mmCIF file of C-alpha atoms in Angstrom:
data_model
loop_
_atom_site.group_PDB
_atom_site.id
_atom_site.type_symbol
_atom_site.label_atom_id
_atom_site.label_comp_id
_atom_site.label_asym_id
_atom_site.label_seq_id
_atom_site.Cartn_x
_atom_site.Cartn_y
_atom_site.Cartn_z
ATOM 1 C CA UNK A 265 -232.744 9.523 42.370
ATOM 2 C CA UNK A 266 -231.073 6.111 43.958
ATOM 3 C CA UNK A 267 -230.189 5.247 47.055
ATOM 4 C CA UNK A 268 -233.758 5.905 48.637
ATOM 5 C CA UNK A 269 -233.523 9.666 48.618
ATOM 6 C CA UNK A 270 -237.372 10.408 47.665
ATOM 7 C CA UNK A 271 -238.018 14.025 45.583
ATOM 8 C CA UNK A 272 -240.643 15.852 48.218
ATOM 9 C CA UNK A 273 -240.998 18.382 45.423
ATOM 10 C CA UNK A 274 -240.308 16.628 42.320
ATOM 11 C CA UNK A 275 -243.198 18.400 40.705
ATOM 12 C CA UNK A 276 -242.234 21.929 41.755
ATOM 13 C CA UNK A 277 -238.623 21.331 39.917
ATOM 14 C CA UNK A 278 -239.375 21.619 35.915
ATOM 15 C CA UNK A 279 -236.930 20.340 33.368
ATOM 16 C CA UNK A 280 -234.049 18.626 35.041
ATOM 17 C CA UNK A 281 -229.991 18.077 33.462
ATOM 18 C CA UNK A 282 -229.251 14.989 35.148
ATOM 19 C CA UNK A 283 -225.875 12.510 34.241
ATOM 20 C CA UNK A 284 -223.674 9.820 35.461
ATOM 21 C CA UNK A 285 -220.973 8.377 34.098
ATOM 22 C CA UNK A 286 -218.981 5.477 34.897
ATOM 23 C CA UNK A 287 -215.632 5.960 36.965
ATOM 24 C CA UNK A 288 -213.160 4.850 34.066
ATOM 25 C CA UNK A 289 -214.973 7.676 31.870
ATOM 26 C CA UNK A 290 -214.306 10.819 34.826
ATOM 27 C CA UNK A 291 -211.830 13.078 33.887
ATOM 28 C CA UNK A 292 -212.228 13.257 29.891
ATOM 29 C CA UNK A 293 -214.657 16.417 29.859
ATOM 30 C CA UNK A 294 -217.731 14.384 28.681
ATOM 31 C CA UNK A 295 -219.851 15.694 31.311
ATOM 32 C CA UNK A 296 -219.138 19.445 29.910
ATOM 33 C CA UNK A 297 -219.679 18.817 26.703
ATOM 34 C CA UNK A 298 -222.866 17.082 27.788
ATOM 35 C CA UNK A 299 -224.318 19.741 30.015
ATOM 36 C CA UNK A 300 -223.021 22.352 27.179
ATOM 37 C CA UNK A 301 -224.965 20.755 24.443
ATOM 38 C CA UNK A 302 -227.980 20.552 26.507
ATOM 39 C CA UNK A 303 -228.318 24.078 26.917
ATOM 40 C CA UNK A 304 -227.715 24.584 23.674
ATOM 41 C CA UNK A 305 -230.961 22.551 23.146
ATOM 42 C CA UNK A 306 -232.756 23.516 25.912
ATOM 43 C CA UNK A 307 -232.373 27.240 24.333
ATOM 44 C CA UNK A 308 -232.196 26.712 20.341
ATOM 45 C CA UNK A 309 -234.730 23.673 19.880
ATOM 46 C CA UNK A 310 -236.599 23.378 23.189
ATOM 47 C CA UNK A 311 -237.093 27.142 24.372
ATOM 48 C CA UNK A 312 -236.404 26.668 27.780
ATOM 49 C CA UNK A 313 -236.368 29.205 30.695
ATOM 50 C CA UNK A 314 -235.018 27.523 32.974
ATOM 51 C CA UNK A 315 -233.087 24.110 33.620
ATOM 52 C CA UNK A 316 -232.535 22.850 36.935
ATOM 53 C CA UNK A 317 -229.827 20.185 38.104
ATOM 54 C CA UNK A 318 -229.101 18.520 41.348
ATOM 55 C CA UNK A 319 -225.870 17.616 42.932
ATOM 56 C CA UNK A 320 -224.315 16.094 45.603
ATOM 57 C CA UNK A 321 -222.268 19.178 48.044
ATOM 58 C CA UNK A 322 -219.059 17.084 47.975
ATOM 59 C CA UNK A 323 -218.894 16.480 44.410
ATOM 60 C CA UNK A 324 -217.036 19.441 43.457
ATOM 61 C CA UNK A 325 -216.114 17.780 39.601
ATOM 62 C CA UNK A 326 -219.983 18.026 39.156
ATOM 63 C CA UNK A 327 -220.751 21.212 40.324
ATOM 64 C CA UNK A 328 -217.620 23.147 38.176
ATOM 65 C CA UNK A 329 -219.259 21.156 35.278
ATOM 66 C CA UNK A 330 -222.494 23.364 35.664
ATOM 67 C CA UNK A 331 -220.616 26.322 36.475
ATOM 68 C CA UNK A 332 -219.006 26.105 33.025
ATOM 69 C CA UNK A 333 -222.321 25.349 31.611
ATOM 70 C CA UNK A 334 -223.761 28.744 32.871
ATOM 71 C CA UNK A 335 -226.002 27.690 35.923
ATOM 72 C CA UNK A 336 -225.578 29.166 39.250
ATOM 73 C CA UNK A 337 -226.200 27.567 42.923
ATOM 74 C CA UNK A 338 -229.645 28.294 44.411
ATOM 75 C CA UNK A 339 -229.972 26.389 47.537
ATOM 76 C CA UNK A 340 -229.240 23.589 49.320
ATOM 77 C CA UNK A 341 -232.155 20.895 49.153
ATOM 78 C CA UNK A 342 -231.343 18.903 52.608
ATOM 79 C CA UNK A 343 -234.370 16.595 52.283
ATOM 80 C CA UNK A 344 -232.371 15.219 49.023
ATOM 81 C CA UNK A 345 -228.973 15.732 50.901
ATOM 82 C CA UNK A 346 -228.517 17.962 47.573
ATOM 83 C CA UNK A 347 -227.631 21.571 46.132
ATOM 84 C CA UNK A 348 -229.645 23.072 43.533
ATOM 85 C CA UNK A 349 -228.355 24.807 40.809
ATOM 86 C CA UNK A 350 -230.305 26.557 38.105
ATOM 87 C CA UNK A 351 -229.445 28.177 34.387
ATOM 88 C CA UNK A 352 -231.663 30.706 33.106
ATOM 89 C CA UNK A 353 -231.777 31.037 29.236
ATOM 90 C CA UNK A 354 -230.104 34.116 27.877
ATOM 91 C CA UNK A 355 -232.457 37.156 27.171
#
């Protein structure tokens, strides 16, 4: 997770999106298209429930990417100094 942020629950979380990108690459829609086409295989190939992602508060690029991805915020995680968001699989 960097920056010495330890997981207390990193067990408890199941499959996890997780992405970073380099500054020059923000702004070009990559991270949609990533977290889109992860779904898409975390449903179709994978037949996932659920998929979990982390994110800082302040990033607010990051969390309208998994808005437009189709997960939803849970709960902020302070021990991680992190929100949780969470997509549940169609059907």
């Amino acid at each position: 997770m960097g920056r010495g942020v330890v997981d207390p629950f990193a067990d408890a979380w199941g499959p996890e999106l997780g992405y970073a990108f380099h500054p020059a690459m923000w702004g070009r829609g990559l991270a949609t298209e990533l977290a889109t086409a992860t779904v898409t295989h975390a449903d179709g190939v994978l037949g996932l429930a659920v998929v979990s992602a982390f994110v800082h508060s302040e990033n607010l690029a990051s969390r309208r990417v998994l808005e437009k991805a189709g997960f939803g915020l849970v709960r902020a995680v302070p021990e991680m100094r992190r929100l949780l968001f969470r997509r549940v699989a169609p059907g």
